[in-house]
mmCIF file of C-alpha atoms in Angstrom:
data_model
loop_
_atom_site.group_PDB
_atom_site.id
_atom_site.type_symbol
_atom_site.label_atom_id
_atom_site.label_comp_id
_atom_site.label_asym_id
_atom_site.label_seq_id
_atom_site.Cartn_x
_atom_site.Cartn_y
_atom_site.Cartn_z
ATOM 1 C CA MET A 1 -28.736 21.282 12.542
ATOM 2 C CA PRO A 2 -26.569 18.851 10.561
ATOM 3 C CA LEU A 3 -26.941 15.127 10.926
ATOM 4 C CA ASN A 4 -24.262 13.532 13.067
ATOM 5 C CA VAL A 5 -23.536 11.139 10.237
ATOM 6 C CA ILE A 6 -20.471 11.823 8.162
ATOM 7 C CA VAL A 7 -21.319 9.887 5.029
ATOM 8 C CA ASN A 8 -24.916 9.753 3.855
ATOM 9 C CA GLU A 9 -24.559 8.481 0.289
ATOM 10 C CA HIS A 10 -25.768 5.023 1.332
ATOM 11 C CA ARG A 11 -29.218 6.489 1.912
ATOM 12 C CA LEU A 12 -29.617 7.019 -1.833
ATOM 13 C CA TYR A 13 -28.928 3.434 -2.920
ATOM 14 C CA PHE A 14 -32.496 2.138 -2.801
ATOM 15 C CA SER A 15 -33.993 5.207 -4.464
ATOM 16 C CA SER A 16 -31.309 5.009 -7.175
ATOM 17 C CA VAL A 17 -32.296 1.416 -7.932
ATOM 18 C CA ALA A 18 -35.950 2.464 -8.140
ATOM 19 C CA PHE A 19 -35.044 5.358 -10.446
ATOM 20 C CA ALA A 20 -32.958 3.065 -12.692
ATOM 21 C CA ALA A 21 -35.761 0.487 -12.876
ATOM 22 C CA GLY A 22 -38.272 3.212 -13.767
ATOM 23 C CA GLY A 23 -35.940 4.584 -16.424
ATOM 24 C CA ALA A 24 -35.414 1.128 -17.907
ATOM 25 C CA TRP A 25 -39.159 0.544 -17.959
ATOM 26 C CA LEU A 26 -39.724 3.931 -19.612
ATOM 27 C CA ALA A 27 -37.058 3.256 -22.251
ATOM 28 C CA ALA A 28 -38.421 -0.216 -23.013
ATOM 29 C CA THR A 29 -42.120 0.658 -23.088
ATOM 30 C CA PRO A 30 -43.331 1.462 -26.612
ATOM 31 C CA SER A 31 -46.313 3.428 -25.309
ATOM 32 C CA ALA A 32 -44.105 5.920 -23.382
ATOM 33 C CA SER A 33 -44.253 9.439 -24.743
ATOM 34 C CA ALA A 34 -41.380 10.802 -26.798
ATOM 35 C CA ALA A 35 -41.041 13.757 -24.400
ATOM 36 C CA ALA A 36 -40.612 11.398 -21.432
ATOM 37 C CA ARG A 37 -37.929 9.444 -23.294
ATOM 38 C CA ARG A 38 -36.081 12.634 -24.280
ATOM 39 C CA GLY A 39 -36.216 13.804 -20.670
ATOM 40 C CA LEU A 40 -34.818 10.472 -19.519
ATOM 41 C CA PHE A 41 -31.979 10.568 -22.026
ATOM 42 C CA LEU A 42 -31.109 14.137 -20.997
ATOM 43 C CA LEU A 43 -31.291 13.327 -17.290
ATOM 44 C CA VAL A 44 -29.033 10.261 -17.356
ATOM 45 C CA PRO A 45 -25.868 12.099 -18.546
ATOM 46 C CA VAL A 46 -26.484 14.947 -16.096
ATOM 47 C CA LEU A 47 -26.765 12.490 -13.213
ATOM 48 C CA GLY A 48 -23.639 10.707 -14.463
ATOM 49 C CA LEU A 49 -21.672 13.965 -14.439
ATOM 50 C CA LEU A 50 -22.911 14.781 -10.952
ATOM 51 C CA SER A 51 -21.802 11.318 -9.785
ATOM 52 C CA LEU A 52 -18.343 11.875 -11.250
ATOM 53 C CA GLN A 53 -18.109 15.243 -9.524
ATOM 54 C CA ARG A 54 -19.108 13.777 -6.146
ATOM 55 C CA GLY A 55 -16.697 10.895 -6.636
ATOM 56 C CA ARG A 56 -13.775 13.333 -6.598
ATOM 57 C CA ALA A 57 -14.338 13.860 -2.872
ATOM 58 C CA TRP A 58 -13.269 10.239 -2.412
ATOM 59 C CA ASP A 59 -9.878 10.689 -4.137
ATOM 60 C CA ASP A 60 -7.968 10.662 -0.853
ATOM 61 C CA GLU A 61 -8.732 10.879 2.854
ATOM 62 C CA GLU A 62 -7.700 14.488 3.242
ATOM 63 C CA HIS A 63 -10.004 15.626 0.433
ATOM 64 C CA LEU A 64 -12.863 13.531 1.822
ATOM 65 C CA TRP A 65 -12.584 14.976 5.336
ATOM 66 C CA ARG A 66 -12.107 18.551 4.070
ATOM 67 C CA ASP A 67 -15.313 18.094 2.081
ATOM 68 C CA ALA A 68 -17.080 16.754 5.192
ATOM 69 C CA VAL A 69 -15.857 19.735 7.259
ATOM 70 C CA ALA A 70 -17.099 22.153 4.590
ATOM 71 C CA LYS A 71 -20.512 20.483 4.430
ATOM 72 C CA GLY A 72 -20.908 20.096 8.195
ATOM 73 C CA PRO A 73 -19.214 23.129 9.740
ATOM 74 C CA ALA A 74 -20.874 22.587 13.127
ATOM 75 C CA MET A 75 -19.745 18.948 13.340
ATOM 76 C CA ALA A 76 -16.659 17.982 15.323
ATOM 77 C CA ARG A 77 -16.043 14.441 14.087
ATOM 78 C CA PRO A 78 -14.934 15.317 10.524
ATOM 79 C CA ARG A 79 -12.389 17.710 12.019
ATOM 80 C CA PHE A 80 -10.916 14.966 14.194
ATOM 81 C CA LEU A 81 -10.694 12.612 11.228
ATOM 82 C CA LEU A 82 -9.090 15.324 9.096
ATOM 83 C CA ALA A 83 -6.598 16.018 11.896
ATOM 84 C CA ASP A 84 -5.739 12.321 12.111
ATOM 85 C CA GLU A 85 -4.953 12.307 8.384
ATOM 86 C CA LEU A 86 -2.876 15.489 8.717
ATOM 87 C CA LEU A 87 -0.904 13.864 11.548
ATOM 88 C CA ARG A 88 -0.182 10.873 9.292
ATOM 89 C CA GLN A 89 1.192 13.329 6.735
ATOM 90 C CA GLY A 90 3.391 15.042 9.350
ATOM 91 C CA ARG A 91 1.495 18.351 9.136
ATOM 92 C CA PHE A 92 1.427 18.861 12.886
ATOM 93 C CA ALA A 93 0.610 22.584 13.128
ATOM 94 C CA GLU A 94 -2.371 22.269 10.789
ATOM 95 C CA ALA A 95 -3.503 19.138 12.628
ATOM 96 C CA ALA A 96 -3.328 20.940 15.982
ATOM 97 C CA ALA A 97 -5.454 23.825 14.691
ATOM 98 C CA THR A 98 -7.974 21.374 13.232
ATOM 99 C CA VAL A 99 -8.233 19.414 16.499
ATOM 100 C CA GLU A 100 -8.668 22.613 18.502
ATOM 101 C CA ALA A 101 -11.557 23.593 16.196
ATOM 102 C CA GLY A 102 -13.095 20.150 16.758
ATOM 103 C CA LEU A 103 -12.681 20.355 20.524
ATOM 104 C CA ALA A 104 -14.352 23.775 20.490
ATOM 105 C CA ARG A 105 -17.417 22.002 19.060
ATOM 106 C CA ASP A 106 -17.185 18.862 21.220
ATOM 107 C CA PRO A 107 -14.949 19.378 24.279
ATOM 108 C CA GLY A 108 -15.968 16.025 25.770
ATOM 109 C CA PHE A 109 -14.411 13.940 22.991
ATOM 110 C CA GLY A 110 -11.465 12.269 24.744
ATOM 111 C CA PRO A 111 -9.639 11.010 21.629
ATOM 112 C CA GLY A 112 -9.459 14.633 20.443
ATOM 113 C CA TYR A 113 -7.091 15.413 23.292
ATOM 114 C CA ARG A 114 -4.950 12.448 22.280
ATOM 115 C CA LEU A 115 -4.767 13.846 18.731
ATOM 116 C CA LEU A 116 -3.838 17.252 20.105
ATOM 117 C CA ALA A 117 -1.104 15.683 22.240
ATOM 118 C CA ARG A 118 0.271 13.827 19.202
ATOM 119 C CA ALA A 119 0.344 17.128 17.293
ATOM 120 C CA GLY A 120 2.161 18.847 20.168
ATOM 121 C CA ASP A 121 4.640 15.990 20.345
ATOM 122 C CA GLY A 122 5.195 16.193 16.579
ATOM 123 C CA LEU A 123 5.832 19.917 16.889
ATOM 124 C CA GLU A 124 8.373 19.094 19.598
ATOM 125 C CA GLN A 125 6.335 21.060 22.103
ATOM 126 C CA PRO A 126 6.073 18.654 25.039
ATOM 127 C CA GLY A 127 4.409 21.302 27.201
ATOM 128 C CA ARG A 128 1.622 21.642 24.669
ATOM 129 C CA ALA A 129 1.243 17.858 24.473
ATOM 130 C CA LEU A 130 1.125 17.481 28.256
ATOM 131 C CA ALA A 131 -1.369 20.351 28.565
ATOM 132 C CA ALA A 132 -3.636 18.664 26.000
ATOM 133 C CA LEU A 133 -3.551 15.387 27.910
ATOM 134 C CA ALA A 134 -4.178 17.130 31.230
ATOM 135 C CA ALA A 135 -7.173 18.932 29.728
ATOM 136 C CA GLY A 136 -8.483 15.656 28.345
ATOM 137 C CA LEU A 137 -8.095 13.909 31.674
ATOM 138 C CA ARG A 138 -9.961 16.732 33.429
ATOM 139 C CA ARG A 139 -12.847 16.189 31.022
ATOM 140 C CA ARG A 140 -12.817 12.419 30.926
ATOM 141 C CA GLU A 141 -10.776 9.625 32.482
ATOM 142 C CA SER A 142 -9.217 7.455 29.804
ATOM 143 C CA ALA A 143 -6.654 4.670 29.912
ATOM 144 C CA GLN A 144 -5.403 5.780 26.502
ATOM 145 C CA LEU A 145 -4.809 9.328 27.727
ATOM 146 C CA TRP A 146 -3.031 8.057 30.841
ATOM 147 C CA GLY A 147 -0.878 5.765 28.690
ATOM 148 C CA LEU A 148 0.092 8.572 26.332
ATOM 149 C CA LEU A 149 0.831 10.823 29.311
ATOM 150 C CA ALA A 150 3.199 8.164 30.689
ATOM 151 C CA GLN A 151 4.953 7.898 27.303
ATOM 152 C CA LEU A 152 5.419 11.653 27.025
ATOM 153 C CA ARG A 153 6.834 11.977 30.536
ATOM 154 C CA ARG A 154 9.627 9.477 29.802
#
């Protein structure tokens, strides 16, 4: 079961500091074996390359959330965040499909219905938008959903 935490990199900060301090000590200690020093100097570039590779996931929001969806396929939240980014880009059909996949995993998440309604509105399908809001309101009362429903009915 995946953790319900989207970004876990912060959990490595303390251990990275400990690793760096140990590496610095090893490099500065004259009594350290040559094999240990060679291992350290081989490990540092490999870890640097891995850091660069992981950093690419942070290039833009869409790439970050697609990476989170791929790494946590059972999680709903990354799908909602990806859908929100897709809505900002005007990619309404893809956003709607992404929200529906998120709601299949967590049907009680009220803001997901709001995202689905925004996608339906962007697709100029008011019936789809109203159906999403009605489904959300059946699951959970929300002032935001009621407000969006009032806007769509104007």
